[in-house]
PDB file of N, CA, C and O in Angstrom, chain B, residues numbered from 101:
ATOM      1  N   UNK B 101      74.761 -34.046 -59.636  1.00  0.00           N
ATOM      2  CA  UNK B 101      75.957 -34.255 -60.645  1.00  0.00           C
ATOM      3  C   UNK B 101      77.233 -33.647 -60.475  1.00  0.00           C
ATOM      4  O   UNK B 101      78.363 -33.977 -60.836  1.00  0.00           O
ATOM      5  N   UNK B 102      76.542 -32.175 -59.504  1.00  0.00           N
ATOM      6  CA  UNK B 102      77.719 -31.277 -59.309  1.00  0.00           C
ATOM      7  C   UNK B 102      78.467 -31.976 -58.266  1.00  0.00           C
ATOM      8  O   UNK B 102      79.656 -31.657 -58.277  1.00  0.00           O
ATOM      9  N   UNK B 103      78.205 -32.679 -57.525  1.00  0.00           N
ATOM     10  CA  UNK B 103      78.757 -33.310 -56.217  1.00  0.00           C
ATOM     11  C   UNK B 103      80.170 -34.158 -56.901  1.00  0.00           C
ATOM     12  O   UNK B 103      81.377 -34.011 -57.096  1.00  0.00           O
ATOM     13  N   UNK B 104      79.115 -35.071 -57.082  1.00  0.00           N
ATOM     14  CA  UNK B 104      79.945 -36.065 -58.395  1.00  0.00           C
ATOM     15  C   UNK B 104      81.078 -35.982 -58.928  1.00  0.00           C
ATOM     16  O   UNK B 104      81.997 -36.735 -58.606  1.00  0.00           O
ATOM     17  N   UNK B 105      81.254 -34.499 -60.363  1.00  0.00           N
ATOM     18  CA  UNK B 105      81.396 -33.516 -60.803  1.00  0.00           C
ATOM     19  C   UNK B 105      82.790 -33.029 -59.745  1.00  0.00           C
ATOM     20  O   UNK B 105      83.961 -33.182 -60.094  1.00  0.00           O
ATOM     21  N   UNK B 106      82.441 -32.535 -58.655  1.00  0.00           N
ATOM     22  CA  UNK B 106      83.646 -32.206 -57.236  1.00  0.00           C
ATOM     23  C   UNK B 106      84.147 -33.468 -57.087  1.00  0.00           C
ATOM     24  O   UNK B 106      85.123 -33.466 -57.836  1.00  0.00           O
ATOM     25  N   UNK B 107      84.056 -34.799 -56.454  1.00  0.00           N
ATOM     26  CA  UNK B 107      84.138 -35.371 -56.028  1.00  0.00           C
ATOM     27  C   UNK B 107      85.497 -35.758 -56.612  1.00  0.00           C
ATOM     28  O   UNK B 107      86.583 -35.821 -56.037  1.00  0.00           O
ATOM     29  N   UNK B 108      85.050 -36.110 -58.449  1.00  0.00           N
ATOM     30  CA  UNK B 108      85.938 -36.621 -59.164  1.00  0.00           C
ATOM     31  C   UNK B 108      87.302 -35.778 -59.501  1.00  0.00           C
ATOM     32  O   UNK B 108      88.303 -36.293 -59.998  1.00  0.00           O
ATOM     33  N   UNK B 109      87.183 -34.502 -59.176  1.00  0.00           N
ATOM     34  CA  UNK B 109      87.865 -33.475 -58.637  1.00  0.00           C
ATOM     35  C   UNK B 109      88.888 -33.516 -57.652  1.00  0.00           C
ATOM     36  O   UNK B 109      90.067 -33.868 -57.675  1.00  0.00           O
ATOM     37  N   UNK B 110      88.314 -33.173 -56.993  1.00  0.00           N
ATOM     38  CA  UNK B 110      89.210 -33.859 -55.672  1.00  0.00           C
ATOM     39  C   UNK B 110      89.984 -34.517 -55.494  1.00  0.00           C
ATOM     40  O   UNK B 110      91.102 -34.345 -55.008  1.00  0.00           O
ATOM     41  N   UNK B 111      89.079 -36.069 -56.178  1.00  0.00           N
ATOM     42  CA  UNK B 111      90.014 -36.815 -56.160  1.00  0.00           C
ATOM     43  C   UNK B 111      91.169 -37.235 -57.451  1.00  0.00           C
ATOM     44  O   UNK B 111      92.033 -38.110 -57.388  1.00  0.00           O
ATOM     45  N   UNK B 112      90.933 -36.515 -58.357  1.00  0.00           N
ATOM     46  CA  UNK B 112      92.035 -36.315 -58.332  1.00  0.00           C
ATOM     47  C   UNK B 112      93.224 -35.380 -58.711  1.00  0.00           C
ATOM     48  O   UNK B 112      94.256 -35.664 -59.318  1.00  0.00           O
ATOM     49  N   UNK B 113      92.765 -34.070 -58.140  1.00  0.00           N
ATOM     50  CA  UNK B 113      93.832 -32.754 -57.055  1.00  0.00           C
ATOM     51  C   UNK B 113      94.304 -33.832 -56.148  1.00  0.00           C
ATOM     52  O   UNK B 113      95.346 -33.468 -55.602  1.00  0.00           O
ATOM     53  N   UNK B 114      93.767 -35.547 -55.619  1.00  0.00           N
ATOM     54  CA  UNK B 114      94.403 -35.869 -54.714  1.00  0.00           C
ATOM     55  C   UNK B 114      95.551 -36.946 -55.328  1.00  0.00           C
ATOM     56  O   UNK B 114      96.704 -37.149 -54.950  1.00  0.00           O
ATOM     57  N   UNK B 115      94.892 -37.461 -56.259  1.00  0.00           N
ATOM     58  CA  UNK B 115      95.670 -38.328 -56.310  1.00  0.00           C
ATOM     59  C   UNK B 115      97.196 -37.755 -57.543  1.00  0.00           C
ATOM     60  O   UNK B 115      98.085 -38.544 -57.863  1.00  0.00           O
ATOM     61  N   UNK B 116      97.145 -36.297 -58.024  1.00  0.00           N
ATOM     62  CA  UNK B 116      98.235 -35.116 -58.359  1.00  0.00           C
ATOM     63  C   UNK B 116      99.083 -35.275 -57.349  1.00  0.00           C
ATOM     64  O   UNK B 116     100.235 -35.693 -57.463  1.00  0.00           O
ATOM     65  N   UNK B 117      98.572 -34.966 -56.393  1.00  0.00           N
ATOM     66  CA  UNK B 117      99.427 -34.336 -55.315  1.00  0.00           C
ATOM     67  C   UNK B 117     100.064 -35.102 -54.753  1.00  0.00           C
ATOM     68  O   UNK B 117     101.216 -34.898 -54.370  1.00  0.00           O
ATOM     69  N   UNK B 118      99.099 -36.653 -54.525  1.00  0.00           N
ATOM     70  CA  UNK B 118     100.198 -37.701 -54.045  1.00  0.00           C
ATOM     71  C   UNK B 118     101.282 -37.809 -55.517  1.00  0.00           C
ATOM     72  O   UNK B 118     102.461 -37.475 -55.395  1.00  0.00           O
ATOM     73  N   UNK B 119     100.845 -38.206 -56.610  1.00  0.00           N
ATOM     74  CA  UNK B 119     102.211 -38.060 -56.872  1.00  0.00           C
ATOM     75  C   UNK B 119     103.705 -37.098 -57.049  1.00  0.00           C
ATOM     76  O   UNK B 119     104.822 -37.463 -57.415  1.00  0.00           O
ATOM     77  N   UNK B 120     103.273 -35.927 -56.684  1.00  0.00           N
ATOM     78  CA  UNK B 120     104.376 -34.912 -56.652  1.00  0.00           C
ATOM     79  C   UNK B 120     104.617 -35.729 -55.125  1.00  0.00           C
ATOM     80  O   UNK B 120     105.568 -36.510 -55.146  1.00  0.00           O
ATOM     81  N   UNK B 121     104.027 -35.655 -54.098  1.00  0.00           N
ATOM     82  CA  UNK B 121     104.781 -36.072 -52.639  1.00  0.00           C
ATOM     83  C   UNK B 121     106.252 -37.864 -53.241  1.00  0.00           C
ATOM     84  O   UNK B 121     107.395 -38.035 -52.817  1.00  0.00           O
ATOM     85  N   UNK B 122     105.329 -38.897 -54.439  1.00  0.00           N
ATOM     86  CA  UNK B 122     106.656 -39.428 -54.072  1.00  0.00           C
ATOM     87  C   UNK B 122     107.817 -39.123 -55.107  1.00  0.00           C
ATOM     88  O   UNK B 122     109.016 -39.337 -54.931  1.00  0.00           O
ATOM     89  N   UNK B 123     107.113 -38.494 -56.394  1.00  0.00           N
ATOM     90  CA  UNK B 123     108.215 -37.839 -56.732  1.00  0.00           C
ATOM     91  C   UNK B 123     109.369 -36.787 -55.955  1.00  0.00           C
ATOM     92  O   UNK B 123     110.456 -36.507 -56.460  1.00  0.00           O
ATOM     93  N   UNK B 124     108.888 -36.279 -54.633  1.00  0.00           N
ATOM     94  CA  UNK B 124     109.928 -35.250 -54.136  1.00  0.00           C
ATOM     95  C   UNK B 124     110.622 -36.054 -53.220  1.00  0.00           C
ATOM     96  O   UNK B 124     111.720 -35.735 -52.764  1.00  0.00           O
ATOM     97  N   UNK B 125     109.783 -37.501 -52.816  1.00  0.00           N
ATOM     98  CA  UNK B 125     110.666 -38.254 -51.698  1.00  0.00           C
ATOM     99  C   UNK B 125     111.321 -39.139 -52.622  1.00  0.00           C
ATOM    100  O   UNK B 125     112.334 -39.623 -52.119  1.00  0.00           O
ATOM    101  N   UNK B 126     111.058 -39.584 -54.002  1.00  0.00           N
ATOM    102  CA  UNK B 126     111.909 -40.248 -54.682  1.00  0.00           C
ATOM    103  C   UNK B 126     113.630 -39.815 -54.785  1.00  0.00           C
ATOM    104  O   UNK B 126     114.687 -40.446 -54.791  1.00  0.00           O
ATOM    105  N   UNK B 127     113.051 -37.746 -54.891  1.00  0.00           N
ATOM    106  CA  UNK B 127     114.443 -37.480 -55.640  1.00  0.00           C
ATOM    107  C   UNK B 127     115.436 -36.712 -54.123  1.00  0.00           C
ATOM    108  O   UNK B 127     116.573 -36.267 -54.277  1.00  0.00           O
ATOM    109  N   UNK B 128     114.712 -36.708 -52.769  1.00  0.00           N
ATOM    110  CA  UNK B 128     115.413 -36.579 -51.403  1.00  0.00           C
ATOM    111  C   UNK B 128     115.753 -37.739 -51.302  1.00  0.00           C
ATOM    112  O   UNK B 128     116.782 -37.779 -50.628  1.00  0.00           O
ATOM    113  N   UNK B 129     115.304 -39.120 -51.744  1.00  0.00           N
ATOM    114  CA  UNK B 129     116.080 -40.255 -50.959  1.00  0.00           C
ATOM    115  C   UNK B 129     117.269 -40.130 -52.414  1.00  0.00           C
ATOM    116  O   UNK B 129     118.407 -40.477 -52.100  1.00  0.00           O
ATOM    117  N   UNK B 130     117.112 -39.713 -53.812  1.00  0.00           N
ATOM    118  CA  UNK B 130     118.284 -40.215 -54.633  1.00  0.00           C
ATOM    119  C   UNK B 130     119.302 -39.406 -54.185  1.00  0.00           C
ATOM    120  O   UNK B 130     120.366 -39.945 -53.883  1.00  0.00           O
ATOM    121  N   UNK B 131     119.118 -37.642 -54.034  1.00  0.00           N
ATOM    122  CA  UNK B 131     120.257 -37.008 -53.483  1.00  0.00           C
ATOM    123  C   UNK B 131     120.432 -36.879 -52.090  1.00  0.00           C
ATOM    124  O   UNK B 131     120.751 -35.825 -51.541  1.00  0.00           O
ATOM    125  N   UNK B 132     120.149 -38.336 -51.314  1.00  0.00           N
ATOM    126  CA  UNK B 132     120.653 -38.225 -49.729  1.00  0.00           C
ATOM    127  C   UNK B 132     121.426 -39.825 -50.160  1.00  0.00           C
ATOM    128  O   UNK B 132     122.373 -40.378 -49.600  1.00  0.00           O
ATOM    129  N   UNK B 133     120.923 -40.107 -50.902  1.00  0.00           N
ATOM    130  CA  UNK B 133     122.308 -41.626 -51.725  1.00  0.00           C
ATOM    131  C   UNK B 133     123.287 -41.278 -52.751  1.00  0.00           C
ATOM    132  O   UNK B 133     124.042 -42.147 -53.187  1.00  0.00           O
ATOM    133  N   UNK B 134     123.340 -39.867 -53.242  1.00  0.00           N
ATOM    134  CA  UNK B 134     124.735 -39.117 -53.913  1.00  0.00           C
ATOM    135  C   UNK B 134     125.381 -38.860 -52.925  1.00  0.00           C
ATOM    136  O   UNK B 134     126.528 -39.279 -52.768  1.00  0.00           O
ATOM    137  N   UNK B 135     124.545 -37.869 -51.788  1.00  0.00           N
ATOM    138  CA  UNK B 135     125.614 -37.448 -50.725  1.00  0.00           C
ATOM    139  C   UNK B 135     125.973 -38.487 -49.843  1.00  0.00           C
ATOM    140  O   UNK B 135     126.809 -38.062 -49.045  1.00  0.00           O
ATOM    141  N   UNK B 136     125.682 -39.710 -49.646  1.00  0.00           N
ATOM    142  CA  UNK B 136     126.306 -40.214 -48.715  1.00  0.00           C
ATOM    143  C   UNK B 136     127.496 -41.191 -49.617  1.00  0.00           C
ATOM    144  O   UNK B 136     128.448 -41.649 -48.985  1.00  0.00           O
ATOM    145  N   UNK B 137     127.397 -41.405 -50.780  1.00  0.00           N
ATOM    146  CA  UNK B 137     129.000 -41.914 -52.149  1.00  0.00           C
ATOM    147  C   UNK B 137     129.656 -41.085 -51.919  1.00  0.00           C
ATOM    148  O   UNK B 137     130.806 -41.289 -51.531  1.00  0.00           O
ATOM    149  N   UNK B 138     129.119 -39.779 -52.091  1.00  0.00           N
ATOM    150  CA  UNK B 138     130.350 -38.881 -52.482  1.00  0.00           C
ATOM    151  C   UNK B 138     130.935 -38.131 -50.922  1.00  0.00           C
ATOM    152  O   UNK B 138     131.552 -37.079 -50.755  1.00  0.00           O
ATOM    153  N   UNK B 139     130.476 -39.102 -49.974  1.00  0.00           N
ATOM    154  CA  UNK B 139     131.039 -38.655 -48.716  1.00  0.00           C
ATOM    155  C   UNK B 139     131.717 -39.498 -48.293  1.00  0.00           C
ATOM    156  O   UNK B 139     132.410 -39.317 -47.291  1.00  0.00           O
ATOM    157  N   UNK B 140     131.669 -41.097 -49.230  1.00  0.00           N
ATOM    158  CA  UNK B 140     132.296 -42.176 -48.726  1.00  0.00           C
ATOM    159  C   UNK B 140     133.542 -42.008 -49.378  1.00  0.00           C
ATOM    160  O   UNK B 140     134.639 -41.989 -48.820  1.00  0.00           O
ATOM    161  N   UNK B 141     133.233 -41.842 -51.036  1.00  0.00           N
ATOM    162  CA  UNK B 141     134.176 -41.487 -51.673  1.00  0.00           C
ATOM    163  C   UNK B 141     135.858 -40.346 -50.947  1.00  0.00           C
ATOM    164  O   UNK B 141     137.074 -40.537 -50.928  1.00  0.00           O
ATOM    165  N   UNK B 142     134.927 -39.229 -50.478  1.00  0.00           N
ATOM    166  CA  UNK B 142     136.581 -38.440 -49.647  1.00  0.00           C
ATOM    167  C   UNK B 142     136.791 -39.216 -47.962  1.00  0.00           C
ATOM    168  O   UNK B 142     137.291 -38.730 -46.947  1.00  0.00           O
ATOM    169  N   UNK B 143     136.284 -40.357 -48.159  1.00  0.00           N
ATOM    170  CA  UNK B 143     136.239 -40.968 -47.048  1.00  0.00           C
ATOM    171  C   UNK B 143     137.908 -41.689 -47.469  1.00  0.00           C
ATOM    172  O   UNK B 143     139.045 -41.780 -47.006  1.00  0.00           O
ATOM    173  N   UNK B 144     137.237 -42.012 -48.447  1.00  0.00           N
ATOM    174  CA  UNK B 144     138.124 -43.545 -49.690  1.00  0.00           C
ATOM    175  C   UNK B 144     139.827 -42.933 -49.268  1.00  0.00           C
ATOM    176  O   UNK B 144     140.914 -43.218 -48.767  1.00  0.00           O
ATOM    177  N   UNK B 145     138.990 -41.875 -49.938  1.00  0.00           N
ATOM    178  CA  UNK B 145     140.506 -40.998 -50.215  1.00  0.00           C
ATOM    179  C   UNK B 145     141.184 -40.174 -49.332  1.00  0.00           C
ATOM    180  O   UNK B 145     142.133 -39.475 -49.688  1.00  0.00           O
ATOM    181  N   UNK B 146     140.576 -40.230 -47.741  1.00  0.00           N
ATOM    182  CA  UNK B 146     141.422 -39.213 -47.252  1.00  0.00           C
ATOM    183  C   UNK B 146     142.141 -40.325 -46.897  1.00  0.00           C
ATOM    184  O   UNK B 146     143.274 -40.318 -47.378  1.00  0.00           O
ATOM    185  N   UNK B 147     141.783 -41.606 -45.987  1.00  0.00           N
ATOM    186  CA  UNK B 147     142.680 -42.723 -45.789  1.00  0.00           C
ATOM    187  C   UNK B 147     143.655 -42.816 -46.581  1.00  0.00           C
ATOM    188  O   UNK B 147     144.732 -42.386 -46.167  1.00  0.00           O
ATOM    189  N   UNK B 148     143.592 -43.390 -47.937  1.00  0.00           N
ATOM    190  CA  UNK B 148     144.602 -43.554 -48.778  1.00  0.00           C
ATOM    191  C   UNK B 148     145.676 -42.650 -48.720  1.00  0.00           C
ATOM    192  O   UNK B 148     146.804 -43.064 -48.453  1.00  0.00           O
ATOM    193  N   UNK B 149     145.411 -41.233 -48.983  1.00  0.00           N
ATOM    194  CA  UNK B 149     146.206 -40.305 -48.474  1.00  0.00           C
ATOM    195  C   UNK B 149     146.843 -40.171 -46.844  1.00  0.00           C
ATOM    196  O   UNK B 149     147.917 -39.570 -46.821  1.00  0.00           O
ATOM    197  N   UNK B 150     146.509 -40.481 -45.950  1.00  0.00           N
ATOM    198  CA  UNK B 150     147.389 -41.016 -44.746  1.00  0.00           C
ATOM    199  C   UNK B 150     147.874 -41.890 -44.965  1.00  0.00           C
ATOM    200  O   UNK B 150     149.026 -41.824 -44.536  1.00  0.00           O
ATOM    201  N   UNK B 151     147.568 -43.268 -45.680  1.00  0.00           N
ATOM    202  CA  UNK B 151     148.311 -44.170 -45.757  1.00  0.00           C
ATOM    203  C   UNK B 151     149.863 -43.870 -46.561  1.00  0.00           C
ATOM    204  O   UNK B 151     151.037 -44.091 -46.261  1.00  0.00           O
ATOM    205  N   UNK B 152     149.218 -43.302 -47.634  1.00  0.00           N
ATOM    206  CA  UNK B 152     150.174 -42.790 -48.184  1.00  0.00           C
ATOM    207  C   UNK B 152     151.484 -41.886 -48.083  1.00  0.00           C
ATOM    208  O   UNK B 152     152.638 -42.055 -48.477  1.00  0.00           O
ATOM    209  N   UNK B 153     150.783 -40.766 -47.335  1.00  0.00           N
ATOM    210  CA  UNK B 153     151.718 -40.201 -46.291  1.00  0.00           C
ATOM    211  C   UNK B 153     152.523 -40.857 -44.766  1.00  0.00           C
ATOM    212  O   UNK B 153     153.433 -40.562 -43.991  1.00  0.00           O
ATOM    213  N   UNK B 154     151.613 -41.793 -44.957  1.00  0.00           N
ATOM    214  CA  UNK B 154     152.710 -42.869 -43.623  1.00  0.00           C
ATOM    215  C   UNK B 154     154.116 -43.269 -44.376  1.00  0.00           C
ATOM    216  O   UNK B 154     155.236 -42.952 -43.977  1.00  0.00           O
ATOM    217  N   UNK B 155     153.802 -44.056 -45.584  1.00  0.00           N
ATOM    218  CA  UNK B 155     154.310 -44.599 -46.227  1.00  0.00           C
ATOM    219  C   UNK B 155     155.053 -43.649 -46.539  1.00  0.00           C
ATOM    220  O   UNK B 155     155.817 -43.762 -45.580  1.00  0.00           O
ATOM    221  N   UNK B 156     155.632 -42.424 -47.353  1.00  0.00           N
ATOM    222  CA  UNK B 156     156.429 -42.151 -47.594  1.00  0.00           C
ATOM    223  C   UNK B 156     157.030 -40.837 -46.618  1.00  0.00           C
ATOM    224  O   UNK B 156     157.659 -39.895 -47.100  1.00  0.00           O
ATOM    225  N   UNK B 157     156.680 -40.992 -45.067  1.00  0.00           N
ATOM    226  CA  UNK B 157     157.215 -40.475 -43.893  1.00  0.00           C
ATOM    227  C   UNK B 157     158.469 -40.473 -43.977  1.00  0.00           C
ATOM    228  O   UNK B 157     158.989 -39.371 -44.155  1.00  0.00           O
ATOM    229  N   UNK B 158     159.305 -41.602 -43.884  1.00  0.00           N
ATOM    230  CA  UNK B 158     161.226 -41.466 -44.011  1.00  0.00           C
ATOM    231  C   UNK B 158     162.036 -40.317 -44.762  1.00  0.00           C
ATOM    232  O   UNK B 158     163.198 -40.011 -44.499  1.00  0.00           O
ATOM    233  N   UNK B 159     161.180 -39.690 -45.807  1.00  0.00           N
ATOM    234  CA  UNK B 159     160.954 -39.312 -47.359  1.00  0.00           C
ATOM    235  C   UNK B 159     161.012 -37.689 -46.554  1.00  0.00           C
ATOM    236  O   UNK B 159     161.822 -36.769 -46.442  1.00  0.00           O
ATOM    237  N   UNK B 160     160.143 -37.893 -46.271  1.00  0.00           N
ATOM    238  CA  UNK B 160     159.667 -35.834 -45.758  1.00  0.00           C
ATOM    239  C   UNK B 160     159.313 -35.409 -44.520  1.00  0.00           C
ATOM    240  O   UNK B 160     158.729 -34.345 -44.313  1.00  0.00           O
ATOM    241  N   UNK B 161     159.685 -36.303 -43.563  1.00  0.00           N
ATOM    242  CA  UNK B 161     159.924 -36.141 -42.224  1.00  0.00           C
ATOM    243  C   UNK B 161     161.246 -35.131 -42.301  1.00  0.00           C
ATOM    244  O   UNK B 161     161.249 -33.900 -42.273  1.00  0.00           O
ATOM    245  N   UNK B 162     162.435 -36.111 -42.412  1.00  0.00           N
ATOM    246  CA  UNK B 162     163.799 -35.162 -42.159  1.00  0.00           C
ATOM    247  C   UNK B 162     163.318 -33.366 -42.780  1.00  0.00           C
ATOM    248  O   UNK B 162     163.794 -32.349 -42.275  1.00  0.00           O
ATOM    249  N   UNK B 163     162.567 -33.367 -43.637  1.00  0.00           N
ATOM    250  CA  UNK B 163     162.875 -32.069 -45.095  1.00  0.00           C
ATOM    251  C   UNK B 163     161.739 -30.880 -44.407  1.00  0.00           C
ATOM    252  O   UNK B 163     161.747 -29.649 -44.385  1.00  0.00           O
ATOM    253  N   UNK B 164     160.692 -32.027 -43.823  1.00  0.00           N
ATOM    254  CA  UNK B 164     159.901 -30.363 -42.729  1.00  0.00           C
ATOM    255  C   UNK B 164     160.831 -30.563 -41.445  1.00  0.00           C
ATOM    256  O   UNK B 164     161.284 -29.551 -40.910  1.00  0.00           O
ATOM    257  N   UNK B 165     161.054 -31.486 -41.066  1.00  0.00           N
ATOM    258  CA  UNK B 165     161.990 -31.065 -39.234  1.00  0.00           C
ATOM    259  C   UNK B 165     163.133 -29.964 -39.782  1.00  0.00           C
ATOM    260  O   UNK B 165     163.054 -28.789 -39.425  1.00  0.00           O
ATOM    261  N   UNK B 166     164.149 -30.404 -40.632  1.00  0.00           N
ATOM    262  CA  UNK B 166     164.740 -29.001 -41.262  1.00  0.00           C
ATOM    263  C   UNK B 166     164.378 -28.188 -41.336  1.00  0.00           C
ATOM    264  O   UNK B 166     164.556 -27.336 -40.466  1.00  0.00           O
ATOM    265  N   UNK B 167     163.621 -27.965 -42.476  1.00  0.00           N
ATOM    266  CA  UNK B 167     162.521 -26.956 -42.179  1.00  0.00           C
ATOM    267  C   UNK B 167     161.941 -26.269 -41.270  1.00  0.00           C
ATOM    268  O   UNK B 167     161.884 -25.044 -41.168  1.00  0.00           O
ATOM    269  N   UNK B 168     161.251 -27.537 -40.211  1.00  0.00           N
ATOM    270  CA  UNK B 168     160.759 -26.126 -38.745  1.00  0.00           C
ATOM    271  C   UNK B 168     162.473 -25.991 -37.869  1.00  0.00           C
ATOM    272  O   UNK B 168     162.508 -25.582 -36.709  1.00  0.00           O
ATOM    273  N   UNK B 169     163.486 -26.302 -38.452  1.00  0.00           N
ATOM    274  CA  UNK B 169     164.578 -25.559 -36.932  1.00  0.00           C
ATOM    275  C   UNK B 169     165.155 -24.783 -38.262  1.00  0.00           C
ATOM    276  O   UNK B 169     166.027 -24.173 -37.643  1.00  0.00           O
ATOM    277  N   UNK B 170     165.314 -24.387 -39.478  1.00  0.00           N
ATOM    278  CA  UNK B 170     165.586 -23.291 -39.746  1.00  0.00           C
ATOM    279  C   UNK B 170     164.845 -22.545 -39.540  1.00  0.00           C
ATOM    280  O   UNK B 170     165.565 -21.576 -39.297  1.00  0.00           O
ATOM    281  N   UNK B 171     163.660 -22.149 -39.420  1.00  0.00           N
ATOM    282  CA  UNK B 171     162.437 -21.136 -39.447  1.00  0.00           C
ATOM    283  C   UNK B 171     162.427 -21.042 -37.575  1.00  0.00           C
ATOM    284  O   UNK B 171     161.981 -19.997 -37.101  1.00  0.00           O
ATOM    285  N   UNK B 172     162.887 -22.066 -36.664  1.00  0.00           N
ATOM    286  CA  UNK B 172     162.629 -21.080 -35.667  1.00  0.00           C
ATOM    287  C   UNK B 172     163.658 -21.175 -34.809  1.00  0.00           C
ATOM    288  O   UNK B 172     163.515 -21.204 -33.586  1.00  0.00           O
ATOM    289  N   UNK B 173     165.103 -21.245 -35.603  1.00  0.00           N
ATOM    290  CA  UNK B 173     166.250 -21.624 -35.061  1.00  0.00           C
ATOM    291  C   UNK B 173     166.201 -22.538 -34.185  1.00  0.00           C
ATOM    292  O   UNK B 173     166.476 -22.036 -33.095  1.00  0.00           O
ATOM    293  N   UNK B 174     165.966 -23.759 -34.092  1.00  0.00           N
ATOM    294  CA  UNK B 174     166.106 -24.179 -32.910  1.00  0.00           C
ATOM    295  C   UNK B 174     167.700 -25.443 -33.181  1.00  0.00           C
ATOM    296  O   UNK B 174     168.216 -25.869 -34.214  1.00  0.00           O
ATOM    297  N   UNK B 175     168.055 -25.692 -31.559  1.00  0.00           N
ATOM    298  CA  UNK B 175     169.054 -26.225 -31.374  1.00  0.00           C
ATOM    299  C   UNK B 175     168.768 -27.146 -30.748  1.00  0.00           C
ATOM    300  O   UNK B 175     168.235 -26.902 -29.665  1.00  0.00           O
ATOM    301  N   UNK B 176     168.986 -28.602 -31.131  1.00  0.00           N
ATOM    302  CA  UNK B 176     169.304 -29.474 -30.168  1.00  0.00           C
ATOM    303  C   UNK B 176     170.529 -29.307 -28.864  1.00  0.00           C
ATOM    304  O   UNK B 176     171.745 -29.144 -28.967  1.00  0.00           O
ATOM    305  N   UNK B 177     169.740 -29.409 -27.755  1.00  0.00           N
ATOM    306  CA  UNK B 177     170.598 -29.508 -26.811  1.00  0.00           C
ATOM    307  C   UNK B 177     171.721 -30.821 -26.619  1.00  0.00           C
ATOM    308  O   UNK B 177     172.510 -30.825 -25.675  1.00  0.00           O
TER     309      UNK B 177
END
């Protein structure tokens, strides 16, 4: 009887450890999915910012260029 009891206990322990392993695997999968979504959002925002910067280049490029010339005292030859 005691062997039977110990085998039941070991089976319960095995099943509970299997469930906890599955929970850990689910948590890791969820965390990696959340990280992938976050990375995708960052990439989309960076691309949108790049397109906006290129679209507004005629506005900000002369300002940056004149500031550069003022700071460096650069003159066209």
